[in-house]
mmCIF file of C-alpha atoms and ligand atoms in Angstrom:
data_model
loop_
_atom_site.group_PDB
_atom_site.id
_atom_site.type_symbol
_atom_site.label_atom_id
_atom_site.label_comp_id
_atom_site.label_asym_id
_atom_site.label_seq_id
_atom_site.Cartn_x
_atom_site.Cartn_y
_atom_site.Cartn_z
ATOM 1 C CA UNK I 219 -58.496 141.304 -155.774
ATOM 2 C CA UNK I 220 -56.558 144.136 -154.328
ATOM 3 C CA UNK I 221 -57.321 147.942 -154.599
ATOM 4 C CA UNK I 222 -54.657 150.009 -156.360
ATOM 5 C CA UNK I 223 -53.333 153.275 -154.882
ATOM 6 C CA UNK I 224 -51.166 155.696 -157.143
ATOM 7 C CA UNK I 225 -49.518 158.658 -156.609
ATOM 8 C CA UNK I 226 -46.321 160.479 -158.223
ATOM 9 C CA UNK I 227 -44.778 159.547 -154.949
ATOM 10 C CA UNK I 228 -45.369 159.226 -151.067
ATOM 11 C CA UNK I 229 -48.275 161.601 -150.863
ATOM 12 C CA UNK I 230 -50.724 159.013 -151.673
ATOM 13 C CA UNK I 231 -49.815 157.298 -148.398
ATOM 14 C CA UNK I 232 -51.856 160.010 -146.609
ATOM 15 C CA UNK I 233 -54.884 158.802 -148.460
ATOM 16 C CA UNK I 234 -54.295 155.027 -148.119
ATOM 17 C CA UNK I 235 -53.989 155.874 -144.298
ATOM 18 C CA UNK I 236 -57.598 156.941 -144.445
ATOM 19 C CA UNK I 237 -58.597 153.894 -146.657
ATOM 20 C CA UNK I 238 -57.057 151.428 -144.084
ATOM 21 C CA UNK I 239 -59.211 153.147 -141.270
ATOM 22 C CA UNK I 240 -62.489 152.728 -143.350
ATOM 23 C CA UNK I 241 -61.527 149.537 -145.193
ATOM 24 C CA UNK I 242 -59.123 147.595 -143.096
ATOM 25 C CA UNK I 243 -60.368 144.358 -144.583
ATOM 26 C CA UNK I 244 -59.131 144.933 -147.925
ATOM 27 C CA UNK I 245 -55.452 144.480 -149.456
ATOM 28 C CA UNK I 246 -53.938 147.110 -151.391
ATOM 29 C CA UNK I 247 -51.136 147.866 -154.172
ATOM 30 C CA UNK I 248 -49.408 151.199 -153.590
ATOM 31 C CA UNK I 249 -47.656 152.705 -156.745
ATOM 32 C CA UNK I 250 -45.317 155.593 -156.386
ATOM 33 C CA UNK I 251 -44.128 156.985 -159.633
ATOM 34 C CA UNK I 252 -40.499 157.614 -158.011
ATOM 35 C CA UNK I 253 -38.689 158.019 -161.317
ATOM 36 C CA UNK I 254 -40.818 160.895 -162.365
ATOM 37 C CA UNK I 255 -41.775 162.786 -159.232
ATOM 38 C CA UNK I 256 -42.710 165.460 -159.079
ATOM 39 C CA UNK I 257 -45.478 165.845 -161.532
ATOM 40 C CA UNK I 258 -46.703 169.267 -160.425
ATOM 41 C CA UNK I 259 -44.149 171.490 -161.988
ATOM 42 C CA UNK I 260 -43.932 169.615 -165.282
ATOM 43 C CA UNK I 261 -45.828 169.996 -168.627
ATOM 44 C CA UNK I 262 -49.248 168.317 -168.477
ATOM 45 C CA UNK I 263 -48.929 166.029 -171.576
ATOM 46 C CA UNK I 264 -45.466 164.564 -170.210
ATOM 47 C CA UNK I 265 -47.213 163.999 -166.895
ATOM 48 C CA UNK I 266 -50.413 162.315 -168.596
ATOM 49 C CA UNK I 267 -48.054 159.675 -170.250
ATOM 50 C CA UNK I 268 -46.417 158.695 -167.028
ATOM 51 C CA UNK I 269 -49.886 158.315 -165.501
ATOM 52 C CA UNK I 270 -51.027 156.115 -168.371
ATOM 53 C CA UNK I 271 -47.949 154.020 -168.148
ATOM 54 C CA UNK I 272 -48.328 153.490 -164.105
ATOM 55 C CA UNK I 273 -52.157 152.720 -164.418
ATOM 56 C CA UNK I 274 -51.270 150.267 -167.194
ATOM 57 C CA UNK I 275 -48.876 148.625 -164.923
ATOM 58 C CA UNK I 276 -51.196 148.436 -161.809
ATOM 59 C CA UNK I 277 -54.198 147.243 -164.154
ATOM 60 C CA UNK I 278 -51.868 144.380 -165.061
ATOM 61 C CA UNK I 279 -51.368 143.296 -161.586
ATOM 62 C CA UNK I 280 -55.143 142.795 -161.216
ATOM 63 C CA UNK I 281 -57.158 145.409 -159.146
ATOM 64 C CA UNK I 282 -60.804 145.580 -158.568
ATOM 65 C CA UNK I 283 -60.857 149.433 -157.887
ATOM 66 C CA UNK I 284 -58.065 152.101 -158.481
ATOM 67 C CA UNK I 285 -57.675 155.337 -156.308
ATOM 68 C CA UNK I 286 -55.842 158.077 -158.143
ATOM 69 C CA UNK I 287 -54.397 159.399 -154.783
ATOM 70 C CA UNK I 288 -52.876 162.483 -156.471
ATOM 71 C CA UNK I 289 -54.721 165.812 -156.992
ATOM 72 C CA UNK I 290 -52.462 166.615 -159.870
ATOM 73 C CA UNK I 291 -52.932 163.254 -161.620
ATOM 74 C CA UNK I 292 -56.781 163.420 -161.000
ATOM 75 C CA UNK I 293 -57.122 166.787 -162.488
ATOM 76 C CA UNK I 294 -55.240 166.071 -165.711
ATOM 77 C CA UNK I 295 -56.221 162.361 -166.335
ATOM 78 C CA UNK I 296 -59.164 160.834 -164.461
ATOM 79 C CA UNK I 297 -61.608 161.700 -167.072
ATOM 80 C CA UNK I 298 -59.464 160.123 -169.845
ATOM 81 C CA UNK I 299 -58.692 156.826 -167.570
ATOM 82 C CA UNK I 300 -62.291 156.410 -166.925
ATOM 83 C CA UNK I 301 -62.949 156.316 -170.728
ATOM 84 C CA UNK I 302 -60.118 153.675 -171.131
ATOM 85 C CA UNK I 303 -60.666 151.328 -168.423
ATOM 86 C CA UNK I 304 -63.753 149.385 -167.314
ATOM 87 C CA UNK I 305 -63.562 149.270 -163.467
ATOM 88 C CA UNK I 306 -64.089 151.782 -160.633
ATOM 89 C CA UNK I 307 -61.390 154.548 -160.754
ATOM 90 C CA UNK I 308 -61.802 157.239 -158.118
ATOM 91 C CA UNK I 309 -59.738 160.456 -157.836
ATOM 92 C CA UNK I 310 -59.210 163.067 -155.237
ATOM 93 C CA UNK I 311 -59.700 166.818 -155.436
ATOM 94 C CA UNK I 312 -59.049 169.717 -153.379
ATOM 95 C CA UNK I 313 -61.916 169.969 -150.576
ATOM 96 C CA UNK I 314 -62.890 173.469 -151.671
ATOM 97 C CA UNK I 315 -66.566 172.936 -151.293
ATOM 98 C CA UNK I 316 -66.721 172.084 -147.577
ATOM 99 C CA UNK I 317 -64.095 174.797 -146.938
ATOM 100 C CA UNK I 318 -66.461 177.385 -148.579
ATOM 101 C CA UNK I 319 -69.385 176.114 -146.528
ATOM 102 C CA UNK I 320 -67.560 176.558 -143.268
ATOM 103 C CA UNK I 321 -65.932 179.754 -144.291
ATOM 104 C CA UNK I 322 -68.956 181.570 -145.549
ATOM 105 C CA UNK I 323 -70.814 182.219 -142.287
ATOM 106 C CA UNK I 324 -67.767 183.199 -140.497
ATOM 107 C CA UNK I 325 -66.978 185.864 -143.193
ATOM 108 C CA UNK I 326 -63.469 184.220 -143.695
ATOM 109 C CA UNK I 327 -61.713 183.238 -146.839
ATOM 110 C CA UNK I 328 -60.429 179.862 -148.058
ATOM 111 C CA UNK I 329 -56.516 179.490 -149.041
ATOM 112 C CA UNK I 330 -56.007 176.489 -151.266
ATOM 113 C CA UNK I 331 -52.570 174.977 -151.152
ATOM 114 C CA UNK I 332 -51.630 172.560 -154.205
ATOM 115 C CA UNK I 333 -49.094 172.026 -156.989
ATOM 116 C CA UNK I 334 -48.816 174.664 -159.641
ATOM 117 C CA UNK I 335 -50.247 172.122 -162.157
ATOM 118 C CA UNK I 336 -53.454 171.521 -160.298
ATOM 119 C CA UNK I 337 -54.066 175.103 -159.656
ATOM 120 C CA UNK I 338 -53.463 175.826 -163.556
ATOM 121 C CA UNK I 339 -55.940 173.231 -164.628
ATOM 122 C CA UNK I 340 -59.474 173.657 -165.788
ATOM 123 C CA UNK I 341 -60.781 171.296 -163.338
ATOM 124 C CA UNK I 342 -59.628 173.457 -160.481
ATOM 125 C CA UNK I 343 -61.025 176.485 -162.175
ATOM 126 C CA UNK I 344 -64.443 174.860 -162.910
ATOM 127 C CA UNK I 345 -64.746 173.711 -159.205
ATOM 128 C CA UNK I 346 -64.119 177.288 -158.012
ATOM 129 C CA UNK I 347 -66.553 178.753 -160.551
ATOM 130 C CA UNK I 348 -69.335 176.204 -159.905
ATOM 131 C CA UNK I 349 -69.209 177.382 -156.172
ATOM 132 C CA UNK I 350 -69.797 180.847 -157.249
ATOM 133 C CA UNK I 351 -67.365 182.421 -154.523
ATOM 134 C CA UNK I 352 -64.299 183.245 -156.416
ATOM 135 C CA UNK I 353 -63.438 186.077 -154.054
ATOM 136 C CA UNK I 354 -63.535 183.747 -151.178
ATOM 137 C CA UNK I 355 -60.902 181.558 -152.658
ATOM 138 C CA UNK I 356 -57.230 182.274 -152.686
ATOM 139 C CA UNK I 357 -54.680 179.667 -153.992
ATOM 140 C CA UNK I 358 -50.932 179.209 -153.487
ATOM 141 C CA UNK I 359 -48.733 176.743 -155.316
ATOM 142 C CA UNK I 360 -46.317 175.128 -152.912
ATOM 143 C CA UNK I 361 -44.238 172.689 -154.987
ATOM 144 C CA UNK I 362 -41.359 172.791 -152.435
ATOM 145 C CA UNK I 363 -43.379 170.798 -149.961
ATOM 146 C CA UNK I 364 -43.386 167.815 -152.551
ATOM 147 C CA UNK I 365 -39.510 168.035 -152.851
ATOM 148 C CA UNK I 366 -39.283 168.074 -148.839
ATOM 149 C CA UNK I 367 -41.677 165.129 -148.606
ATOM 150 C CA UNK I 368 -39.857 163.033 -151.161
ATOM 151 C CA UNK I 369 -36.594 163.582 -149.290
ATOM 152 C CA UNK I 370 -38.224 162.631 -146.109
ATOM 153 C CA UNK I 371 -37.563 166.172 -144.680
ATOM 154 C CA UNK I 372 -40.381 166.847 -142.228
ATOM 155 C CA UNK I 373 -38.766 168.948 -139.478
ATOM 156 C CA UNK I 374 -39.753 172.380 -138.821
ATOM 157 C CA UNK I 375 -36.244 173.843 -139.169
ATOM 158 C CA UNK I 376 -36.429 173.076 -142.771
ATOM 159 C CA UNK I 377 -40.162 173.169 -143.424
ATOM 160 C CA UNK I 378 -41.031 176.442 -141.364
ATOM 161 C CA UNK I 379 -38.756 178.731 -143.299
ATOM 162 C CA UNK I 380 -40.179 177.458 -146.629
ATOM 163 C CA UNK I 381 -43.952 177.954 -145.453
ATOM 164 C CA UNK I 382 -42.897 181.332 -143.823
ATOM 165 C CA UNK I 383 -41.591 182.704 -147.218
ATOM 166 C CA UNK I 384 -44.491 181.405 -149.236
ATOM 167 C CA UNK I 385 -47.185 182.854 -146.974
ATOM 168 C CA UNK I 386 -45.222 186.266 -146.394
ATOM 169 C CA UNK I 387 -47.455 188.217 -148.966
ATOM 170 C CA UNK I 388 -50.626 186.857 -147.518
ATOM 171 C CA UNK I 389 -52.665 188.259 -144.521
ATOM 172 C CA UNK I 390 -53.164 184.813 -142.876
ATOM 173 C CA UNK I 391 -55.959 186.440 -140.340
ATOM 174 C CA UNK I 392 -58.400 186.636 -143.390
ATOM 175 C CA UNK I 393 -58.626 182.707 -143.772
ATOM 176 C CA UNK I 394 -60.867 180.406 -141.995
ATOM 177 C CA UNK I 395 -59.884 177.181 -143.678
ATOM 178 C CA UNK I 396 -56.603 176.022 -145.438
ATOM 179 C CA UNK I 397 -57.333 173.344 -148.077
ATOM 180 C CA UNK I 398 -54.327 170.822 -148.582
ATOM 181 C CA UNK I 399 -54.952 170.249 -152.291
ATOM 182 C CA UNK I 400 -51.965 168.031 -152.770
ATOM 183 C CA UNK I 401 -51.628 164.676 -151.012
ATOM 184 C CA UNK I 402 -48.159 165.275 -150.158
ATOM 185 C CA UNK I 403 -49.172 168.118 -147.886
ATOM 186 C CA UNK I 404 -50.935 166.425 -144.820
ATOM 187 C CA UNK I 405 -47.306 165.333 -143.879
ATOM 188 C CA UNK I 406 -46.832 168.797 -142.979
ATOM 189 C CA UNK I 407 -50.259 169.873 -141.479
ATOM 190 C CA UNK I 408 -48.853 170.607 -137.955
ATOM 191 C CA UNK I 409 -46.250 172.947 -139.351
ATOM 192 C CA UNK I 410 -48.722 174.644 -141.371
ATOM 193 C CA UNK I 411 -51.203 174.955 -138.359
ATOM 194 C CA UNK I 412 -48.452 176.662 -136.469
ATOM 195 C CA UNK I 413 -48.522 179.597 -138.814
ATOM 196 C CA UNK I 414 -52.224 180.179 -138.877
ATOM 197 C CA UNK I 415 -54.625 181.284 -135.963
ATOM 198 C CA UNK I 416 -55.756 178.581 -133.823
ATOM 199 C CA UNK I 417 -59.392 178.480 -135.000
ATOM 200 C CA UNK I 418 -58.278 177.949 -138.737
ATOM 201 C CA UNK I 419 -59.239 174.581 -139.836
ATOM 202 C CA UNK I 420 -56.677 172.581 -142.055
ATOM 203 C CA UNK I 421 -58.693 169.998 -144.258
ATOM 204 C CA UNK I 422 -57.835 167.788 -147.296
ATOM 205 C CA UNK I 423 -59.951 165.468 -149.442
ATOM 206 C CA UNK I 424 -58.567 162.231 -148.011
ATOM 207 C CA UNK I 425 -61.433 161.374 -145.571
ATOM 208 C CA UNK I 426 -63.815 162.164 -148.539
ATOM 209 C CA UNK I 427 -61.855 159.958 -150.955
ATOM 210 C CA UNK I 428 -61.629 156.909 -148.464
ATOM 211 C CA UNK I 429 -65.550 157.020 -147.713
ATOM 212 C CA UNK I 430 -66.187 157.313 -151.348
ATOM 213 C CA UNK I 431 -64.051 154.390 -152.006
ATOM 214 C CA UNK I 432 -66.093 152.497 -149.408
ATOM 215 C CA UNK I 433 -69.280 153.562 -150.888
ATOM 216 C CA UNK I 434 -68.406 152.259 -154.421
ATOM 217 C CA UNK I 435 -67.216 149.076 -153.219
ATOM 218 C CA UNK I 436 -70.405 148.486 -151.247
ATOM 219 C CA UNK I 437 -72.749 149.623 -153.941
ATOM 220 C CA UNK I 438 -70.770 147.071 -156.541
ATOM 221 C CA UNK I 439 -70.627 144.236 -153.921
ATOM 222 C CA UNK I 440 -66.873 144.264 -154.083
ATOM 223 C CA UNK I 441 -66.153 144.565 -150.469
ATOM 224 C CA UNK I 442 -63.305 142.094 -149.750
ATOM 225 C CA UNK I 443 -62.081 140.014 -146.615
ATOM 226 C CA UNK I 444 -58.230 140.884 -146.685
ATOM 227 C CA UNK I 445 -56.235 142.180 -143.856
ATOM 228 C CA UNK I 446 -54.850 145.517 -144.754
ATOM 229 C CA UNK I 447 -51.809 144.152 -146.567
ATOM 230 C CA UNK I 448 -50.010 146.556 -148.893
ATOM 231 C CA UNK I 449 -47.487 145.539 -151.957
ATOM 232 C CA UNK I 450 -45.565 148.620 -152.696
ATOM 233 C CA UNK I 451 -44.384 149.395 -156.093
ATOM 234 C CA UNK I 452 -41.855 152.423 -157.258
ATOM 235 C CA UNK I 453 -42.358 153.021 -161.117
ATOM 236 C CA UNK I 454 -43.138 149.445 -161.853
ATOM 237 C CA UNK I 455 -40.500 147.838 -159.639
ATOM 238 C CA UNK I 456 -41.769 145.864 -156.530
ATOM 239 C CA UNK I 457 -40.330 147.404 -153.177
ATOM 240 C CA UNK I 458 -38.492 144.777 -151.320
ATOM 241 C CA UNK I 459 -35.572 146.773 -149.795
ATOM 242 C CA UNK I 460 -36.484 146.653 -145.818
ATOM 243 C CA UNK I 461 -35.310 150.235 -145.321
ATOM 244 C CA UNK I 462 -37.504 151.784 -148.014
ATOM 245 C CA UNK I 463 -40.516 149.509 -146.624
ATOM 246 C CA UNK I 464 -39.975 150.614 -143.099
ATOM 247 C CA UNK I 465 -40.146 154.315 -144.165
ATOM 248 C CA UNK I 466 -43.318 153.603 -146.213
ATOM 249 C CA UNK I 467 -44.909 151.865 -143.276
ATOM 250 C CA UNK I 468 -43.950 154.622 -140.965
ATOM 251 C CA UNK I 469 -45.420 157.208 -143.034
ATOM 252 C CA UNK I 470 -48.581 155.133 -143.433
ATOM 253 C CA UNK I 471 -49.262 154.589 -139.674
ATOM 254 C CA UNK I 472 -47.606 157.211 -137.956
ATOM 255 C CA UNK I 473 -49.959 160.615 -137.921
ATOM 256 C CA UNK I 474 -53.508 161.525 -138.366
ATOM 257 C CA UNK I 475 -53.226 163.014 -141.841
ATOM 258 C CA UNK I 476 -56.935 163.903 -142.164
HETATM 259 N N1 DGL N 185 -49.084 164.219 -154.657
HETATM 260 C C1 DGL N 185 -49.665 165.022 -155.798
HETATM 261 C C2 DGL N 185 -50.893 165.770 -155.682
HETATM 262 O O1 DGL N 185 -51.578 165.468 -154.930
HETATM 263 C C3 DGL N 185 -48.457 165.588 -156.519
HETATM 264 C C4 DGL N 185 -47.075 165.869 -156.157
HETATM 265 C C5 DGL N 185 -46.313 166.051 -157.518
HETATM 266 O O2 DGL N 185 -45.647 165.256 -157.971
HETATM 267 O O3 DGL N 185 -46.107 167.342 -157.755
HETATM 268 O O4 DGL N 185 -51.045 166.689 -156.267
#
């Protein structure tokens, strides 16, 4: 059976990219909720409805595990999904913990970039509270990056002006780590890096999620013997248009999105 990957759009490809590195002998379903992207600036209950509809579809295709490759969807729905379905469902959350661990000894702060919905949610606030380092952690919603990614606009000419405007109120020299808390953001890692001092780390939760998936499959004896084949769906419709497939494959294999 395949492993399902779900995101509001193309962002989850940055997580699937890592899964293919750690688990090349699996086959996958990638589901982008193209009709409803972006999730991050919509009301929570509306988005929850979209997520359940999508997951219901993915489950009907038959999967042995599901990765909610979207920080926003994880924060609002992963617990309810786990209560509803009886197979491994993994989520992704902003990698705040490793960021705090690496920044604390350097007396630097952490900047978390995510969608407005992720940053508003209890799950994020609880995560920050648990670490007991509120004053070390700043956050900044960057919904514009989701729009740019969905329009396949990755060029510095359009990306840098947006990033500069959003970062203008911040003293970038106080940060040791920038956390990419939305799966669409690793596409812009190089542009983001350019705006911070050289020693600033830019991290995401995608490697951790891929390793977690591997651990789950191993522990349940669910490892497969596939070939890394991916079937793509957009809001319940199988993608077979060659131009879209080429774009997806390019994004999946092009960069190191860690
Ligand atoms: N890719 C998603 C995330 O990780 C959400 C993007 C959106 O639909 O707003 O949060």
